Coordinates of C-alpha atoms in Angstrom, one line a residue:
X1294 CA 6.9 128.6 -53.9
X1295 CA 6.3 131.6 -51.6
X1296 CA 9.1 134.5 -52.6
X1297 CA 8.8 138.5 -52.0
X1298 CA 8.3 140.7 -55.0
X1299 CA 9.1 144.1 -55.6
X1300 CA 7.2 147.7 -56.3
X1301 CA 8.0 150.1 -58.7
X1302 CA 9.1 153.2 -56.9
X1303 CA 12.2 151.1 -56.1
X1304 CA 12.7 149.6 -59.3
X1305 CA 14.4 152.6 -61.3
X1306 CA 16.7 153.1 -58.0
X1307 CA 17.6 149.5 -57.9
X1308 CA 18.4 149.1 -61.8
X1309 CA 20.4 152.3 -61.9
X1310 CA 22.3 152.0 -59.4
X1311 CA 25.0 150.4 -61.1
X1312 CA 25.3 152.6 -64.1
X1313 CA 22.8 155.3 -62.7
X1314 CA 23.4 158.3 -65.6
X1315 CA 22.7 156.1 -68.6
X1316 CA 19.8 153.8 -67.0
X1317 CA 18.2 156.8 -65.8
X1318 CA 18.5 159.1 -69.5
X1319 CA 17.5 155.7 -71.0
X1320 CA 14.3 155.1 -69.0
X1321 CA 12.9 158.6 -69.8
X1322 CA 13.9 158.6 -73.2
X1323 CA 12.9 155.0 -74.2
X1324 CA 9.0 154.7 -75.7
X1325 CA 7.9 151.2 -73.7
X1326 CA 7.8 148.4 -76.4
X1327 CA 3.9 146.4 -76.5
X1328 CA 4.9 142.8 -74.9
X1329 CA 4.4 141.2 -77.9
X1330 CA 7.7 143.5 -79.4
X1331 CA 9.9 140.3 -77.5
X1332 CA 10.0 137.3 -79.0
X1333 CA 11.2 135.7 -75.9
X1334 CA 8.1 137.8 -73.3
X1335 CA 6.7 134.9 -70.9
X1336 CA 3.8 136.8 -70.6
X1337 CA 2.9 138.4 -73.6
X1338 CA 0.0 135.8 -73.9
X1339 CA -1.7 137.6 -71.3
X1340 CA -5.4 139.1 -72.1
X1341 CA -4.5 142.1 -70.1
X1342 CA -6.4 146.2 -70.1
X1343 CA -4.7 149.1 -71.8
X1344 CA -1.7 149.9 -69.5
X1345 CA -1.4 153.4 -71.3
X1346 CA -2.1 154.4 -68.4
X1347 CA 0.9 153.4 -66.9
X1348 CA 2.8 154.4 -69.8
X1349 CA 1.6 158.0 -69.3
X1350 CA 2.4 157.4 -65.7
X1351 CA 5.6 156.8 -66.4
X1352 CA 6.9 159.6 -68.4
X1353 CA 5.6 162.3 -66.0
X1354 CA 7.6 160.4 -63.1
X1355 CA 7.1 160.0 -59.3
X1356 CA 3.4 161.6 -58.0
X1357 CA 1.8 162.3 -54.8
X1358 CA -0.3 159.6 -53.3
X1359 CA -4.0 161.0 -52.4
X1360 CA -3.7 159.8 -49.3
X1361 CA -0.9 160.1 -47.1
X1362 CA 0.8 162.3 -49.7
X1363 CA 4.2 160.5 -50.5
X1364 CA 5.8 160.7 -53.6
X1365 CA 5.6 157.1 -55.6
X1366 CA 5.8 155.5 -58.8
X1367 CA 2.2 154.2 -59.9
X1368 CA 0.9 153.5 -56.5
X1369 CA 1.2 154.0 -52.9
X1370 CA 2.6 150.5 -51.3
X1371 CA 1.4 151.9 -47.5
X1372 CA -2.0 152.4 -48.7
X1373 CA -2.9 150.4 -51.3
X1374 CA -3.9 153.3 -53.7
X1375 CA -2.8 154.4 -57.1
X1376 CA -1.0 157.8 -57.0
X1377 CA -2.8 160.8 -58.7
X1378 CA -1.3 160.5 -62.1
X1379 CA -2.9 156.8 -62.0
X1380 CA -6.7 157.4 -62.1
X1381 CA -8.5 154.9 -60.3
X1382 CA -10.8 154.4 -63.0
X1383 CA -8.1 153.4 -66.0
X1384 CA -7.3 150.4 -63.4
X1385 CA -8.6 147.3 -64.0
X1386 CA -10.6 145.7 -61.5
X1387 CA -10.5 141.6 -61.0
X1388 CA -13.0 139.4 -59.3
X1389 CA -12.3 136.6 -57.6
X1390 CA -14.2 133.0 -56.8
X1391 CA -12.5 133.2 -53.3
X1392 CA -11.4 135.3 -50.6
X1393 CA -7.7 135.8 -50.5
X1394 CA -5.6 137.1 -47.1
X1395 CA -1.8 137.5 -47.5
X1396 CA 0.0 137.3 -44.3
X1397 CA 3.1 139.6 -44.4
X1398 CA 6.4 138.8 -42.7
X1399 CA 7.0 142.3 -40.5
X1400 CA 10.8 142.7 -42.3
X1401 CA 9.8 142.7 -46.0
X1402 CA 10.1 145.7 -47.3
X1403 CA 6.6 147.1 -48.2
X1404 CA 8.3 148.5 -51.2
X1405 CA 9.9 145.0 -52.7
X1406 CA 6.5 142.8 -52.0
X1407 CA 4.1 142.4 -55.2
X1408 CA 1.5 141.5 -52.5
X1409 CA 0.0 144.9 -53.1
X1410 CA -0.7 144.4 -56.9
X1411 CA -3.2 142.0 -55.5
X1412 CA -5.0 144.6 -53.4
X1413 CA -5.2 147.1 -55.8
X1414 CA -6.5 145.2 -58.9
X1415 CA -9.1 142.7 -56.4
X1416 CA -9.9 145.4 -53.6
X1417 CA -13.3 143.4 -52.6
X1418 CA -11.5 140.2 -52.5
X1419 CA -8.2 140.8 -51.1
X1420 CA -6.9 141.7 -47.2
X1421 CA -3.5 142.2 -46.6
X1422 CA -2.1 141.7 -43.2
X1423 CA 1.1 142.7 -41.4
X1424 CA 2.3 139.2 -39.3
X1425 CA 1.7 139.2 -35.9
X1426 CA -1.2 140.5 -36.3
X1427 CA -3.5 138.1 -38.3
X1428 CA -6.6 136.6 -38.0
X1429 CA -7.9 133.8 -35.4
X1430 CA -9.2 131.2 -38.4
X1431 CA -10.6 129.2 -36.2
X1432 CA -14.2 129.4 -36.0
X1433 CA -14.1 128.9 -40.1
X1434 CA -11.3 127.3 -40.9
X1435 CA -13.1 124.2 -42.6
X1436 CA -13.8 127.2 -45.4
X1437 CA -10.0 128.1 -45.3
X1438 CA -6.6 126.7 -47.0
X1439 CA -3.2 127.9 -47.2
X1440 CA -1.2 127.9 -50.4
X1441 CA 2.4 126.5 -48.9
X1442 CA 4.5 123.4 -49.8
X1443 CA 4.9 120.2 -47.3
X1444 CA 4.4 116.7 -46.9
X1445 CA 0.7 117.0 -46.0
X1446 CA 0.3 119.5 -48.7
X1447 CA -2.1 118.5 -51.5
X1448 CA -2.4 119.5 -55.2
X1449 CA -5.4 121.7 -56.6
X1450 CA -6.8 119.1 -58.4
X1451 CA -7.3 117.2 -55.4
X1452 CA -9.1 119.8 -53.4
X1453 CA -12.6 118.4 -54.1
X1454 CA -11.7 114.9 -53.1
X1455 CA -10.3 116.1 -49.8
X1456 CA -13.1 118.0 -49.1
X1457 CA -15.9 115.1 -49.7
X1458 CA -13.7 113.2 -47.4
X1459 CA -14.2 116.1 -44.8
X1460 CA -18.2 116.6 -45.0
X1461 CA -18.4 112.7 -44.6
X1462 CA -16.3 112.4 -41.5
X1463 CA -16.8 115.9 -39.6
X1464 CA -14.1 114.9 -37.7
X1465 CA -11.2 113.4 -37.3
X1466 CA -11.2 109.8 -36.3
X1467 CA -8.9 106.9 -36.3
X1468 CA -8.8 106.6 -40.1
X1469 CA -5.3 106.3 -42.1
X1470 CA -6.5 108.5 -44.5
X1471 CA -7.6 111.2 -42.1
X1472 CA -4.0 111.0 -40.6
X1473 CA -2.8 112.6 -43.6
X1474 CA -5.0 115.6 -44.0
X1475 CA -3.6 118.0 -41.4
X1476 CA -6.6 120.6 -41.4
X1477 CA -8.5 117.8 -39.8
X1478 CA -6.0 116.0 -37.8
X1479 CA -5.7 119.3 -35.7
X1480 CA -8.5 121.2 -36.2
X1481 CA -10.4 121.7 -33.1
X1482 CA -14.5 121.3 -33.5
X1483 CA -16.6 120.8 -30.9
X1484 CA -18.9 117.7 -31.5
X1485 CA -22.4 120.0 -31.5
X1486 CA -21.1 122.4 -33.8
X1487 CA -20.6 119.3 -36.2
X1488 CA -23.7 119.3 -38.1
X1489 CA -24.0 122.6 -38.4
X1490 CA -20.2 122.7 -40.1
X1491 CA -21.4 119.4 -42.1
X1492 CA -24.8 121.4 -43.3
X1493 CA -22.5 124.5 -44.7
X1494 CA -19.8 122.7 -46.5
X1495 CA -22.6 120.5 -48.0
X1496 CA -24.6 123.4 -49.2
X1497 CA -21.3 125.0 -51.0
X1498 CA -21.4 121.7 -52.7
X1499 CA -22.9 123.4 -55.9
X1500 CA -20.1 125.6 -56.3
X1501 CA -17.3 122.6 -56.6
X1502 CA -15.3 123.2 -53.1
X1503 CA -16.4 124.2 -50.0
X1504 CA -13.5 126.8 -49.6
X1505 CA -14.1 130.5 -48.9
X1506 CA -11.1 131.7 -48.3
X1507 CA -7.3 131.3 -49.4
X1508 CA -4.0 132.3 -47.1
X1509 CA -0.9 133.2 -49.0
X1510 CA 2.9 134.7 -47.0
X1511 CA 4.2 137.1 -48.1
X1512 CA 8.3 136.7 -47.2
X1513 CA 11.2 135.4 -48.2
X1514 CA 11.7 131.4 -48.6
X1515 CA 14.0 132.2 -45.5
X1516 CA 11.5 134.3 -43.4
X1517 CA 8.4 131.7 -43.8
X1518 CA 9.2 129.4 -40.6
X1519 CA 8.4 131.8 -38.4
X1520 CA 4.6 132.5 -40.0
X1521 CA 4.0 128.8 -40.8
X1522 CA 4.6 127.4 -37.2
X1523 CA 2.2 129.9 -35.6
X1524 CA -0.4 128.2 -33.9
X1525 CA -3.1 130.2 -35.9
X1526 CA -2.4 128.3 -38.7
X1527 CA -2.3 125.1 -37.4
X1528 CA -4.6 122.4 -39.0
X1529 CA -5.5 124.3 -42.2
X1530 CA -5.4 122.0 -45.3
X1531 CA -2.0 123.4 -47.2
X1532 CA -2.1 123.2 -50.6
X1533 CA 0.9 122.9 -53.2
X1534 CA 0.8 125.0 -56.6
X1535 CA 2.0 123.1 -59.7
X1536 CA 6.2 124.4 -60.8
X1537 CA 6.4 127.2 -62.7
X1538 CA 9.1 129.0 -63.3
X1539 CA 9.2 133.1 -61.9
X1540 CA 9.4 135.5 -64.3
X1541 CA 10.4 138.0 -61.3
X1542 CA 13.7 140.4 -61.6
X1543 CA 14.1 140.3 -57.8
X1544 CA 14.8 136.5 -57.5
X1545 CA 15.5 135.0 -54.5
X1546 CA 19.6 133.9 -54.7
X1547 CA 20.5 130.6 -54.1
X1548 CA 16.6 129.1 -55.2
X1549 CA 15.0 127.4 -57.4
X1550 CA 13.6 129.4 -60.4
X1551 CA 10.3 127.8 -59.3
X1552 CA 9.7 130.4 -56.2
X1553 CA 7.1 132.6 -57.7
X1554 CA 6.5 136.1 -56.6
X1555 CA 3.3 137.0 -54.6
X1556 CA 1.5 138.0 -57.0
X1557 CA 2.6 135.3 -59.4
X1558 CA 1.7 132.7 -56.8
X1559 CA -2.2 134.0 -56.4
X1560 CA -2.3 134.4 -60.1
X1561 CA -1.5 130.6 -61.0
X1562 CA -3.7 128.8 -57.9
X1563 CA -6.9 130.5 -59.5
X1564 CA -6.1 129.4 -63.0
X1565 CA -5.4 126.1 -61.6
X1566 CA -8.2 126.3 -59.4
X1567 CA -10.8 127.6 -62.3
X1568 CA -9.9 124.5 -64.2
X1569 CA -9.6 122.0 -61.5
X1570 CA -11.8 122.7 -59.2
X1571 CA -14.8 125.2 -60.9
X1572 CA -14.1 123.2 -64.0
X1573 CA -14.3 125.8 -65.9
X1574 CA -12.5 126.7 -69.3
X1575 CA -9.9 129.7 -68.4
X1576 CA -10.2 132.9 -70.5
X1577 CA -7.7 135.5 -69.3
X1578 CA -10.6 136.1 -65.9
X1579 CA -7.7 136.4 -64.0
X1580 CA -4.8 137.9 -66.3
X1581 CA -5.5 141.9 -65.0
X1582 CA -3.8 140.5 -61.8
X1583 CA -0.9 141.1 -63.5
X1584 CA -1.7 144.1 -64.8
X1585 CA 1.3 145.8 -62.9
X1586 CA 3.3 143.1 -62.7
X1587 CA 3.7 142.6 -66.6
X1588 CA 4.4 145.8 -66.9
X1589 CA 7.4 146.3 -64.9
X1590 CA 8.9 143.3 -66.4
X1591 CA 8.8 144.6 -69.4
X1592 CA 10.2 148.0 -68.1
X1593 CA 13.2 146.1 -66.5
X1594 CA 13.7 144.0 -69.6
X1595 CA 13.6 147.1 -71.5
X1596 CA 16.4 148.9 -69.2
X1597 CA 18.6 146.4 -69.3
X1598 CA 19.0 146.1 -72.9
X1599 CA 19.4 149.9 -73.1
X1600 CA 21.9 149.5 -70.1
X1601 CA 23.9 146.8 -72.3
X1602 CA 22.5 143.8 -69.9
X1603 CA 21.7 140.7 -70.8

């Protein structure tokens, strides 16, 4: 369920290039539809801010971003900035119950990855890292999961029950159960620090989990071996996201429909997570994640059917 996504300022080269002349007059001509305009939209349930923004964005083209100066679409995907034509202040701004990191593979493309969208619509919450060079985890990796499929992978729902079974042991001993939960099979705690990891997952207790911080990669299905197996990552509790089915228009060939973008990915754990975990009735808290996202689907939808695509 980890895929690459794309970013704007290669989106109108990519879906012109076959019939470049017509997509190109019909993208500056064509008035962007609401979501709700297409009966079939996946995400026109969203509770989402005004993207007029974007739509003015848009029809004045490519700007400068304000701080290394290159010309983009919306916003910078080196610097994590909306380009001067995007006010900061028309962007929506997302908080999130956890601290997210997203661990790029070095060969994606900076402007394919929807790992950005992230970044700029949960600044406070949301570090982006270029893979080798990541984080230690170790001192706090009782606080830490990472969102990737396997056979010690556990669902959402069970996050709380995994965790319990963590602040009663402390570590590791010869039970079955233990064997199958990898984050404590393998992580490395020294006995006296015990008590003092037991006393801070215990006193998170209030807030439903004792997590503080979430791990996502950012690559291709195809790239991910090489980020997984690093020894940094070892003995984190991995955690599997429910199927759903990508609405991305860069898909993967040859996968499952069920390998989500990015930004699709971190969108659907915290709604599962604010549910399952917080308890919580969902509201649309997180929808402005896809703020960006939403709307270039429905620019790509709408290019295609002026394009004659189905």
């Amino acid at each position: 369920q980890l895929t690459m996504s794309l970013n704007p300022s290669s989106l109108l080269n990519e879906e012109s290039s076959q019939e470049p002349k017509r997509n190109i007059e019909c993208l500056e001509s064509l008035e962007l539809q609401a979501p709700s305009s297409f009966q079939d939209h996946p995400l026109q349930q969203l509770q989402l801010a005004s993207q007029e923004v974007l739509e003015k964005a848009k029809k004045s083209g490519r700007s400068k971003c304000p701080r290394c100066s290159s010309s983009r679409m919306f916003y910078c995907y080196t610097c994590f900035v909306p380009v001067e034509t995007v006010p900061t202040k028309e962007i929506p701004t997302v908080k999130l119950p956890l601290k997210i990191d997203i661990i790029k593979h070095p060969n994606e493309t900076d402007g394919k990855s929807t790992a950005v969208h992230a970044k700029l619509l949960a600044p406070d919450d949301v570090t982006i890292y270029k893979y080798p060079c990541i984080p230690e985890y170790e001192e706090n990796r009782h606080e830490i999961a990472l969102i990737f499929p396997g056979p010690n992978s556990v669902s959402v729902k069970d996050i709380p029950s995994y965790l319990q079974k963590y602040t009663k042991k402390g570590i590791c001993g010869s039970d079955d159960d233990c064997s199958r939960e990898p984050f404590l099979k393998k992580a490395k705690i020294e006995p006296k620090d015990e008590k003092n990891l037991n006393d801070r997952i215990s006193s998170n207790r209030s807030e439903g989990t004792g997590l503080r911080k979430i791990i996502f990669i950012d690559s291709t299905w195809n790239q991910t071996n090489k980020i997984i197996t690093d020894e940094r990552l070892q003995g984190l509790l991995q955690i599997e996201l429910k199927a759903r089915k990508t609405c991305f228009w860069r898909h993967q060939k040859g996968k499952p429909d069920t390998y989500l973008s990015t930004i699709e990915a971190i969108y659907y754990f915290l709604v599962d997570y604010h549910r399952e975990v917080l308890k919580e009735n969902y509201k649309g808290q997180y929808d402005n994640l896809l703020f960006f996202f939403s709307f270039m689907y429905t620019l790509i939808k709408n290019a295609k059917c002026c394009a004659g695509k189905q």
